[in-house]
Coordinates of C-alpha atoms and ligand atoms in Angstrom, one line a residue:
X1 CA 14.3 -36.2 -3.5
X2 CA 16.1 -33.1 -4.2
X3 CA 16.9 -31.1 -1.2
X4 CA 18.2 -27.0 -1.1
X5 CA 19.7 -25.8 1.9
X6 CA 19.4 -22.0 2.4
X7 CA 22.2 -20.8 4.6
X8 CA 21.3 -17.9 6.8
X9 CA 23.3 -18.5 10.4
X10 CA 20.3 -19.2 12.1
X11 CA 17.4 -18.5 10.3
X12 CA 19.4 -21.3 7.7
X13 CA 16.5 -23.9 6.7
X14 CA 15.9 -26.6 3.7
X15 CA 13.4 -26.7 0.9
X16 CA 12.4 -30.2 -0.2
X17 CA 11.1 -31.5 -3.5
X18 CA 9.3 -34.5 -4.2
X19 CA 6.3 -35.7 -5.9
X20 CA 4.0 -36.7 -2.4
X21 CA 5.7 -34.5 -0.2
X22 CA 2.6 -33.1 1.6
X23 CA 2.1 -36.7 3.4
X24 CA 5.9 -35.5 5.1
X25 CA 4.8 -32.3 6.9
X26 CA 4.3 -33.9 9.9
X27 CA 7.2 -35.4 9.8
X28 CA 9.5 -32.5 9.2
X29 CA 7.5 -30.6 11.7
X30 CA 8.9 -33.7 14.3
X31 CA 12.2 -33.4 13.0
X32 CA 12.8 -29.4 13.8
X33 CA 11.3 -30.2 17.0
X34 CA 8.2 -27.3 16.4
X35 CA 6.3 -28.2 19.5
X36 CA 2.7 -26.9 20.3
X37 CA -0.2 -26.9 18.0
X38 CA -0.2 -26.1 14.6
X39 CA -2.3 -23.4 12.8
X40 CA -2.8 -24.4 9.2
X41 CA -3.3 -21.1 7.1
X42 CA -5.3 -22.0 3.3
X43 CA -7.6 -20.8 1.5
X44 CA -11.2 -21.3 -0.4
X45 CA -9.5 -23.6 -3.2
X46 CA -6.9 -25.5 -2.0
X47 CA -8.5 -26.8 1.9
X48 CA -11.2 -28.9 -0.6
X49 CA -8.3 -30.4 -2.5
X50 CA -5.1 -30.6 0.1
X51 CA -6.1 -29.5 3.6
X52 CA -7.4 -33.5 4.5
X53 CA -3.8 -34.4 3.4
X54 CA -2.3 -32.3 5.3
X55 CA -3.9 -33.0 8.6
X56 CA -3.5 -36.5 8.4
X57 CA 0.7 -36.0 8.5
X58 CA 0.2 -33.9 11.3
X59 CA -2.2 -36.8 13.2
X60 CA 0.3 -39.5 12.8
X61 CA 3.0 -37.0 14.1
X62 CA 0.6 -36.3 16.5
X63 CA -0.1 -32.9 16.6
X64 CA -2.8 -30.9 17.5
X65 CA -4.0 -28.4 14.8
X66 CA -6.7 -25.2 13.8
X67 CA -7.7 -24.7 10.2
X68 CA -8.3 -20.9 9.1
X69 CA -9.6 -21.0 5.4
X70 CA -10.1 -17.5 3.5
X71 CA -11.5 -16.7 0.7
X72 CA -9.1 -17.5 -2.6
X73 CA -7.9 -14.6 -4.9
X74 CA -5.6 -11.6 -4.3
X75 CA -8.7 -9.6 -2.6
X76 CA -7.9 -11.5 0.2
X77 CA -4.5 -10.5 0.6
X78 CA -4.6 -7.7 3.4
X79 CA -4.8 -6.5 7.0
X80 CA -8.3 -7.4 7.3
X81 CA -7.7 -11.4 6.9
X82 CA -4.9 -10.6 8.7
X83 CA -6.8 -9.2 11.8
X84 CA -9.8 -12.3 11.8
X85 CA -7.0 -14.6 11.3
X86 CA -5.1 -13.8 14.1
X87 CA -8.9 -13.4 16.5
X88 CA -9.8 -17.1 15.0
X89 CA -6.4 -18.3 16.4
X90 CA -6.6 -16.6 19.8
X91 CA -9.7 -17.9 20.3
X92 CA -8.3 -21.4 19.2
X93 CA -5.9 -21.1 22.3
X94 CA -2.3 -20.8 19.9
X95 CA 0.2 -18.9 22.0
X96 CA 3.6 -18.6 21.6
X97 CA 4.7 -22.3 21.0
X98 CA 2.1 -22.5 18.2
X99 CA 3.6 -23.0 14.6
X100 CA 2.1 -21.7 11.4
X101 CA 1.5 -23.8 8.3
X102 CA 0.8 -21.7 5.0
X103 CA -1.1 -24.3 2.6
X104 CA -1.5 -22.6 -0.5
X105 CA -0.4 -19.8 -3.4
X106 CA 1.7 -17.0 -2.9
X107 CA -1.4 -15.2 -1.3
X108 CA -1.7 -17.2 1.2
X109 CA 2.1 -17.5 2.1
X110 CA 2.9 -14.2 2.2
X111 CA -0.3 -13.4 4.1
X112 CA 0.4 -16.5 6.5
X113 CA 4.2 -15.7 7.1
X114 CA 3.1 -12.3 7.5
X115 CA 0.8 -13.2 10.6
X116 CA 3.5 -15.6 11.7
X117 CA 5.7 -13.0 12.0
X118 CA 4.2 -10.6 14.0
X119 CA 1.5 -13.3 16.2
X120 CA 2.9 -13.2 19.6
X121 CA 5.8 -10.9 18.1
X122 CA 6.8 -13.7 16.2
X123 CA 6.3 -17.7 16.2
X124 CA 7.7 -20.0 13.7
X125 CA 6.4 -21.8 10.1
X126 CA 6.3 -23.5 7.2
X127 CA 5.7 -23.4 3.7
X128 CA 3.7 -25.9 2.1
X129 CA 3.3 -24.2 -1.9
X130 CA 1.1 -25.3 -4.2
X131 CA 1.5 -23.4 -7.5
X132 CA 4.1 -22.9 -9.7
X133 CA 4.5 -19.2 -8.2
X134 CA 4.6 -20.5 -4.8
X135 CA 7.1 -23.0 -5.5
X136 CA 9.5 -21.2 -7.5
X137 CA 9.7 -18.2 -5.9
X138 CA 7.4 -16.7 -3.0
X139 CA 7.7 -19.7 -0.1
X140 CA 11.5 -19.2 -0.4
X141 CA 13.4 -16.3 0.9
X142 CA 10.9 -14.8 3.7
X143 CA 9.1 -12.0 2.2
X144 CA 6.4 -11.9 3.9
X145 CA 3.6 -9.2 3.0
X146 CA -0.1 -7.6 2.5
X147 CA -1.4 -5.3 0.2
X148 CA -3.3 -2.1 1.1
X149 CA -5.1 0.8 -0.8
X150 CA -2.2 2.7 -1.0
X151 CA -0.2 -0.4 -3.1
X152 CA 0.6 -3.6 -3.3
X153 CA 2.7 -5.4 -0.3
X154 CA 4.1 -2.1 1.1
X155 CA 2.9 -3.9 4.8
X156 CA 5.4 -6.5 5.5
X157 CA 8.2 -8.1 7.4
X158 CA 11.4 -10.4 6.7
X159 CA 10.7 -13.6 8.5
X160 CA 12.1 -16.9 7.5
X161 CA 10.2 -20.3 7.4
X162 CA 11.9 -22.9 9.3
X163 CA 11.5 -25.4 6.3
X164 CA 9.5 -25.5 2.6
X165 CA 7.6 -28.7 1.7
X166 CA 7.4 -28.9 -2.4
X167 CA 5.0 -31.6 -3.4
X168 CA 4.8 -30.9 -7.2
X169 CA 1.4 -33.3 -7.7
X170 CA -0.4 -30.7 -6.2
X171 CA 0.0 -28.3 -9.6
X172 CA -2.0 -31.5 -11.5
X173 CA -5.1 -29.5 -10.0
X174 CA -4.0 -26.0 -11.0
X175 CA -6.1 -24.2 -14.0
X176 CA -3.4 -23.0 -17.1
X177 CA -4.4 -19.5 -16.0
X178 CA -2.7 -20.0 -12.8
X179 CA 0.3 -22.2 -14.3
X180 CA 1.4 -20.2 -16.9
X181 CA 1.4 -16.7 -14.5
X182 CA 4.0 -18.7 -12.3
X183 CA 5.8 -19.9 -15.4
X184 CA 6.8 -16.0 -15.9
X185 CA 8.7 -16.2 -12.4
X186 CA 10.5 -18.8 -14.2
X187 CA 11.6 -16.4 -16.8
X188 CA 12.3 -14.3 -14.7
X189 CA 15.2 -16.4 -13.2
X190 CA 16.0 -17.9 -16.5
X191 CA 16.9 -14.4 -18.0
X192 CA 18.6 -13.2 -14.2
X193 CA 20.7 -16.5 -14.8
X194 CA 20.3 -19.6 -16.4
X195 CA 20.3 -19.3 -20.4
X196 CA 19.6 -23.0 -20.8
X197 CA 16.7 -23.0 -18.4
X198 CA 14.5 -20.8 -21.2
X199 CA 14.2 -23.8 -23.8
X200 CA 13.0 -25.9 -21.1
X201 CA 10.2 -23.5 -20.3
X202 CA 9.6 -23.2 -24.2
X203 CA 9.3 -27.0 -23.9
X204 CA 6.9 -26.8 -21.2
X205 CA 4.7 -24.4 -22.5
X206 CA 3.2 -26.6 -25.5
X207 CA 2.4 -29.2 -22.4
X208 CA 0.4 -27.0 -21.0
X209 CA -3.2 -27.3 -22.7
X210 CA -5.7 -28.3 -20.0
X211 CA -2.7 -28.1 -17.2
X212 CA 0.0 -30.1 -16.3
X213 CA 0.0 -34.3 -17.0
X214 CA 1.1 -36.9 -14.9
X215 CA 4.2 -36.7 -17.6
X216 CA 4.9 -33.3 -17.2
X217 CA 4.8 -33.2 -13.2
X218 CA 7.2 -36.1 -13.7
X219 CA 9.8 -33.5 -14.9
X220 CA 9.1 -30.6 -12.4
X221 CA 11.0 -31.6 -9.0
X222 CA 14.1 -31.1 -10.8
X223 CA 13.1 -28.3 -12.4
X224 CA 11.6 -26.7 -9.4
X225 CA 14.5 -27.2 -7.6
X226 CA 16.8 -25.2 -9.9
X227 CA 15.0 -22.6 -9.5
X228 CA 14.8 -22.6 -5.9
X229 CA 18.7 -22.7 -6.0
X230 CA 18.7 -19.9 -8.4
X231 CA 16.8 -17.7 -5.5
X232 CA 18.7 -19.4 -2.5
X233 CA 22.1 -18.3 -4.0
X234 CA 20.9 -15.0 -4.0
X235 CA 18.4 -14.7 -0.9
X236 CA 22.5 -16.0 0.8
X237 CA 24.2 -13.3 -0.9
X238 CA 21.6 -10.6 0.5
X239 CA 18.8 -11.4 2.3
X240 CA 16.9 -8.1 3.5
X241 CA 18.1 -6.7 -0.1
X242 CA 20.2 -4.4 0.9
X243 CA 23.3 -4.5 -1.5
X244 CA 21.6 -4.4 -4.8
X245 CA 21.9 -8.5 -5.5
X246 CA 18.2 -9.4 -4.3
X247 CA 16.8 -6.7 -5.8
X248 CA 17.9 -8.8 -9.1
X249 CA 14.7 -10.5 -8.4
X250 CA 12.6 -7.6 -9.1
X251 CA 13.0 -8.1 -12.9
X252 CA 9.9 -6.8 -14.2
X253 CA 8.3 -6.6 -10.9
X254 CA 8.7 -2.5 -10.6
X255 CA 6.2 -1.6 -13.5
X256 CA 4.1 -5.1 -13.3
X257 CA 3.7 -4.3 -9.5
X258 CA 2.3 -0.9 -10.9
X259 CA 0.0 -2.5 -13.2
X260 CA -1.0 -4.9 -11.0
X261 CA -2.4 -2.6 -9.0
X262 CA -4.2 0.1 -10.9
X263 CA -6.7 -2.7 -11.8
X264 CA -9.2 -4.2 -9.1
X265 CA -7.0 -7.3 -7.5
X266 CA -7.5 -10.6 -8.9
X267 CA -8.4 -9.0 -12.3
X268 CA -4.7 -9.1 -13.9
X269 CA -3.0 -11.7 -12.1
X270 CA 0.5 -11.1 -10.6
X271 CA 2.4 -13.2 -13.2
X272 CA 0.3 -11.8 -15.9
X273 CA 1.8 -8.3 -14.5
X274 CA 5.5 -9.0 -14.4
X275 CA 5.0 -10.5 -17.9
X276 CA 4.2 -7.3 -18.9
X277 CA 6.6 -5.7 -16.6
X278 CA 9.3 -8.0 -18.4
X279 CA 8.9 -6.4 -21.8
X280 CA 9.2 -3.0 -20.4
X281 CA 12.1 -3.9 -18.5
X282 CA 13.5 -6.3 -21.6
X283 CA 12.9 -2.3 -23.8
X284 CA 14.7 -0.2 -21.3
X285 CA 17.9 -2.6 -20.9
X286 CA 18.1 -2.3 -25.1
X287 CA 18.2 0.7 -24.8
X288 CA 20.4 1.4 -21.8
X289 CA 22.8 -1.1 -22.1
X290 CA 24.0 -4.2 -23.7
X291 CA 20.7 -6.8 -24.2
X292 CA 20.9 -7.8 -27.8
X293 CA 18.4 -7.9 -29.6
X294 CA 18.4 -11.5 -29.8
X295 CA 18.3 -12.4 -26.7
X296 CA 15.3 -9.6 -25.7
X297 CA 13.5 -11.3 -28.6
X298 CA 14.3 -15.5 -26.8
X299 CA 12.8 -13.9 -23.8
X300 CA 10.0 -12.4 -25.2
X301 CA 9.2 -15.5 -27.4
X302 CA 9.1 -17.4 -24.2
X303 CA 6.4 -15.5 -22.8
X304 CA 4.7 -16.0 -26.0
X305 CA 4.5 -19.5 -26.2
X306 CA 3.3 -19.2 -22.4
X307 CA 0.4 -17.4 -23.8
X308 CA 1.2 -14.6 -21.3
X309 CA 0.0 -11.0 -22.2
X310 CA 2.7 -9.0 -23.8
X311 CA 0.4 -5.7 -24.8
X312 CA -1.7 -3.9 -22.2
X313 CA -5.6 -3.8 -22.4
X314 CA -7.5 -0.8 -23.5
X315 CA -8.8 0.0 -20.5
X316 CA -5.8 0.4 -18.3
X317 CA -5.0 3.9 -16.7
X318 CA -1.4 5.0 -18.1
X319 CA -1.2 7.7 -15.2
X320 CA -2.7 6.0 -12.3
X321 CA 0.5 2.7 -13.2
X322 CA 2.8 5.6 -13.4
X323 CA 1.6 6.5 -10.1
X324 CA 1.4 3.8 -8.2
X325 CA 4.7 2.9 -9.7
X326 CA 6.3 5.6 -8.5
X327 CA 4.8 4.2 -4.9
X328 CA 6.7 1.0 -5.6
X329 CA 8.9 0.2 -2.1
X330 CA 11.7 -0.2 -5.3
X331 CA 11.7 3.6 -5.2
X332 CA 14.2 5.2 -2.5
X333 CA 14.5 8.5 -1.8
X334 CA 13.2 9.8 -5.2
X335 CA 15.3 7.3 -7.2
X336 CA 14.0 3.9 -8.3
X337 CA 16.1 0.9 -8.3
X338 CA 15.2 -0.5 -11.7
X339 CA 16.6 -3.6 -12.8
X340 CA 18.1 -4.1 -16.2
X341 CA 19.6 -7.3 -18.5
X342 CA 23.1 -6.2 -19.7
X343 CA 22.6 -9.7 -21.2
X344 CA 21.2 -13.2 -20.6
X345 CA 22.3 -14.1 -17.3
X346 CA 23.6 -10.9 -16.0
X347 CA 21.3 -8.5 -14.2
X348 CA 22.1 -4.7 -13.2
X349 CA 20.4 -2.7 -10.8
X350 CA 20.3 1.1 -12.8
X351 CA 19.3 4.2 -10.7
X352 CA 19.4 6.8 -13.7
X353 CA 16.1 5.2 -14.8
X354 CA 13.6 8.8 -15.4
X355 CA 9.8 8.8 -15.3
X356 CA 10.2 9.8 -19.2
X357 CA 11.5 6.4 -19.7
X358 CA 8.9 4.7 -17.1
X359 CA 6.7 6.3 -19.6
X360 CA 8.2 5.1 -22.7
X361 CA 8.4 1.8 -21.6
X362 CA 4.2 1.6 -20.6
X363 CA 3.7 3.2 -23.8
X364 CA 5.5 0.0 -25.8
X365 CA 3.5 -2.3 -24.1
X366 CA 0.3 -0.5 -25.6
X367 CA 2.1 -1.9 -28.9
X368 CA 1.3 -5.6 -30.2
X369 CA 3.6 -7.9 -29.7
X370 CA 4.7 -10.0 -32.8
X371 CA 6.8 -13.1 -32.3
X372 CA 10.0 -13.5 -34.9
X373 CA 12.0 -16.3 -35.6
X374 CA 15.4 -16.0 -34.1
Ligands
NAD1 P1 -2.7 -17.4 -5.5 O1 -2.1 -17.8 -4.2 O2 -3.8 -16.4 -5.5 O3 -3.1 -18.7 -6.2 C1 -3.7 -18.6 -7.5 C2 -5.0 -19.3 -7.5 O4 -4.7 -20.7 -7.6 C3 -5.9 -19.1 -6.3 O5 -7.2 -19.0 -6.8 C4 -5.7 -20.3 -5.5 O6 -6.8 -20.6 -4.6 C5 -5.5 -21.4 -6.5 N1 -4.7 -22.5 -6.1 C6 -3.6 -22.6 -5.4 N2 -3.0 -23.8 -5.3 C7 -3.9 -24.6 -6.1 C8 -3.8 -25.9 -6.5 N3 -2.8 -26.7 -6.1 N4 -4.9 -26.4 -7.2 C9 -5.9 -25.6 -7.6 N5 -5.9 -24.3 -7.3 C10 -4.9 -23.8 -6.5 O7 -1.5 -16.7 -6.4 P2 0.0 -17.1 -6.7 O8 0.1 -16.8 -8.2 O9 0.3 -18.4 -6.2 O10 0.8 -16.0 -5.9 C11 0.7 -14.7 -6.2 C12 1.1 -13.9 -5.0 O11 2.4 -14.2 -4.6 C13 1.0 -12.4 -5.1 O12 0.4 -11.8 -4.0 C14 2.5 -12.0 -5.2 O13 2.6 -10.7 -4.6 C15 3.1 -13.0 -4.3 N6 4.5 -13.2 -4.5 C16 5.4 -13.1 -3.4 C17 6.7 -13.3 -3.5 C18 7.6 -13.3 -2.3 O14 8.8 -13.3 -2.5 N7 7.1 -13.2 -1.1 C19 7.3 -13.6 -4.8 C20 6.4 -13.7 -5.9 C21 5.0 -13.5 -5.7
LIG2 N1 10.3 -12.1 -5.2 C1 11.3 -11.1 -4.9 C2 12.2 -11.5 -3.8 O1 11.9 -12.5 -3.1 O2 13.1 -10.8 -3.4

């Protein structure tokens, strides 16, 4: 089973990978000694498919438990779940030696760290993913957050799970929509530093017709886990992103947060976005410093064969992206942080980035995209 260990003094915790790891829960829940009741966080998709699974470890650890079930989508992701999440629980008796399970996407861990971390000013959990998204990237690192009218997770706080249970066989039940928008966070950390990582990926994608095979998850741990290791090397290096390393991260995520967000929530999906956001990001970094063309176009081509979107729908607001762009928490004091490839494998955070070339860069992705061989 691979294990990663994430090294943060205190707040240091492990992420564990293995195909059946939802029966452990309970068991690692024992093992950190998280005593009181448990409030398992989900929502409308996955407590039909995992939530049963997941109660059952906590019975034979015996623990007591609450289930709090929203409804699925992005929609969902704000202060108003927040708020009847946190009544449901009072009334369920959870104090302060409670624990909080997130069971779920990236929605529902960032919403359900998010309530962990301010419930009772703050009360431990855990990270149960269960898509490719979730896995890779958002369960690890504590960034917890919610979206609200004014933009997308600018409500938030830095609060650490005390352990991540992986259980890849729980992506057999994810629709290709949902795996390939989670493959681009792959990408992302292929291009920020693996170069061998994006063939894989390529590999992948013609697997992926009606979603992932028994064959296919047979693969994944492993490949999961490198990617975990990818973000724990740098969540170490810089956890509350304050010395221009995690921001490395946010390849693609300053425009695609933008574009996310000018269209009703839900309707492009966050993946989808930083797709998009990659191109732009991929454009800017040819023209601002050293990304060969070769290795924009391997990137790009990856993206491709993931059938994600490379060009921008007709209807999408230019000014209102800008905008809320410009709203981005990437943007301090007047200056965004954008981050740039100087090549494959080697990221650069560039302040001299204008909203001239913000435009440029949204205007490319009104373009078609045309794979070439390389
Ligand atoms: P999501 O949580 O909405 O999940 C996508 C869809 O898949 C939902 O309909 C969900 O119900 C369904 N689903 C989840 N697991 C399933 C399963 N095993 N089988 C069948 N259906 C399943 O979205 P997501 O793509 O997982 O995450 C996107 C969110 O993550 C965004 O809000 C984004 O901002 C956030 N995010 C956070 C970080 C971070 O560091 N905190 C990093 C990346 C993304
Ligand atoms: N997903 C960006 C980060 O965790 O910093």
């Amino acid at each position: 089973m691979p294990t990663v260990s994430i090294s943060l003094g205190a707040r240091s915790y492990q992420v564990h990978v293995s195909n059946g790891a939802l029966d452990t829960v309970g068991y690692h829940s024992k093992k950190l000694r998280l005593g009181g009741k448990a409030a398992i966080i989900t929502d409308s998709n996955v407590c039909p498919l995992y939530a049963s699974k997941l109660i059952h470890s906590l019975e034979d650890a015996e623990y007591e438990y609450s289930l709090h079930v929203f409804e699925a989508g992005e929609q969902s992701k704000n202060l108003h779940t927040v708020e009847s999440i946190i009544n449901e629980m009072v009334q369920q008796g959870h104090d302060r030696t409670s624990f909080v399970i997130a069971l779920g996407g990236g929605v529902v861990g960032d919403m359900a760290g998010f309530i962990a971390s301010v419930y009772y000013r703050g009360i431990p959990f855990i990270q149960v993913p269960t898509t490719i998204m979730a896995q890779v990237d958002s369960s690890v690192g504590g960034k917890t957050a919610v979206d609200i009218a004014a933009g997308k997770n600018l409500v938030g706080a830095f609060h650490q799970p005390k352990v991540v249970v992986i259980d890849p066989t729980t992506l057999l039940t994810l629709s290709p929509r949902v795996i390939r928008e989670g493959m681009a966070e792959m990408v992302k950390h292929a291009a920020i530093s693996e170069q061998g990582m994006l063939r894989e990926i390529q590999k992948i994608a013609t697997e992926i017709d009606l979603g992932f095979s028994l064959s296919t998850i047979d693969h994944l741990p492993e490949l999961i886990a490198r990617n975990v290791e990818i973000k724990a090397r740098i969540v170490e290096a810089d956890e509350q992103e304050m010395q221009n390393i995690r921001a490395f991260l946010n390849l693609g995520h300053t425009i695609g947060h933008g574009i996310e967000a000018s269209v009703p929530y839900g309707e492009i999906l966050h993946g989808e976005a930083v797709s998009l956001g990659l191109r732009s990001a991929l454009y800017l970094s040819a023209k601002y410093s050293d990304l060969s063309s070769r290795e924009e176009r391997e990137i790009l081509n990856t993206l491709h064969a993931l059938e994600l979107p490379l060009q921008l729908p007709p209807n999408i607001d230019l000014e209102k992206v800008i905008t809320l762009t410009k709203r981005d928490k990437k943007f301090a004091a007047g200056t965004i942080k954008f981050v740039l490839l100087q090549a494959l494998g080697t990221p650069m955070v560039c302040d001299t980035i204008t909203e001239e070339d913000l435009i440029e860069s949204l205007t490319i992705l009104t373009q078609p995209f045309t794979s070439n061989i390389y």
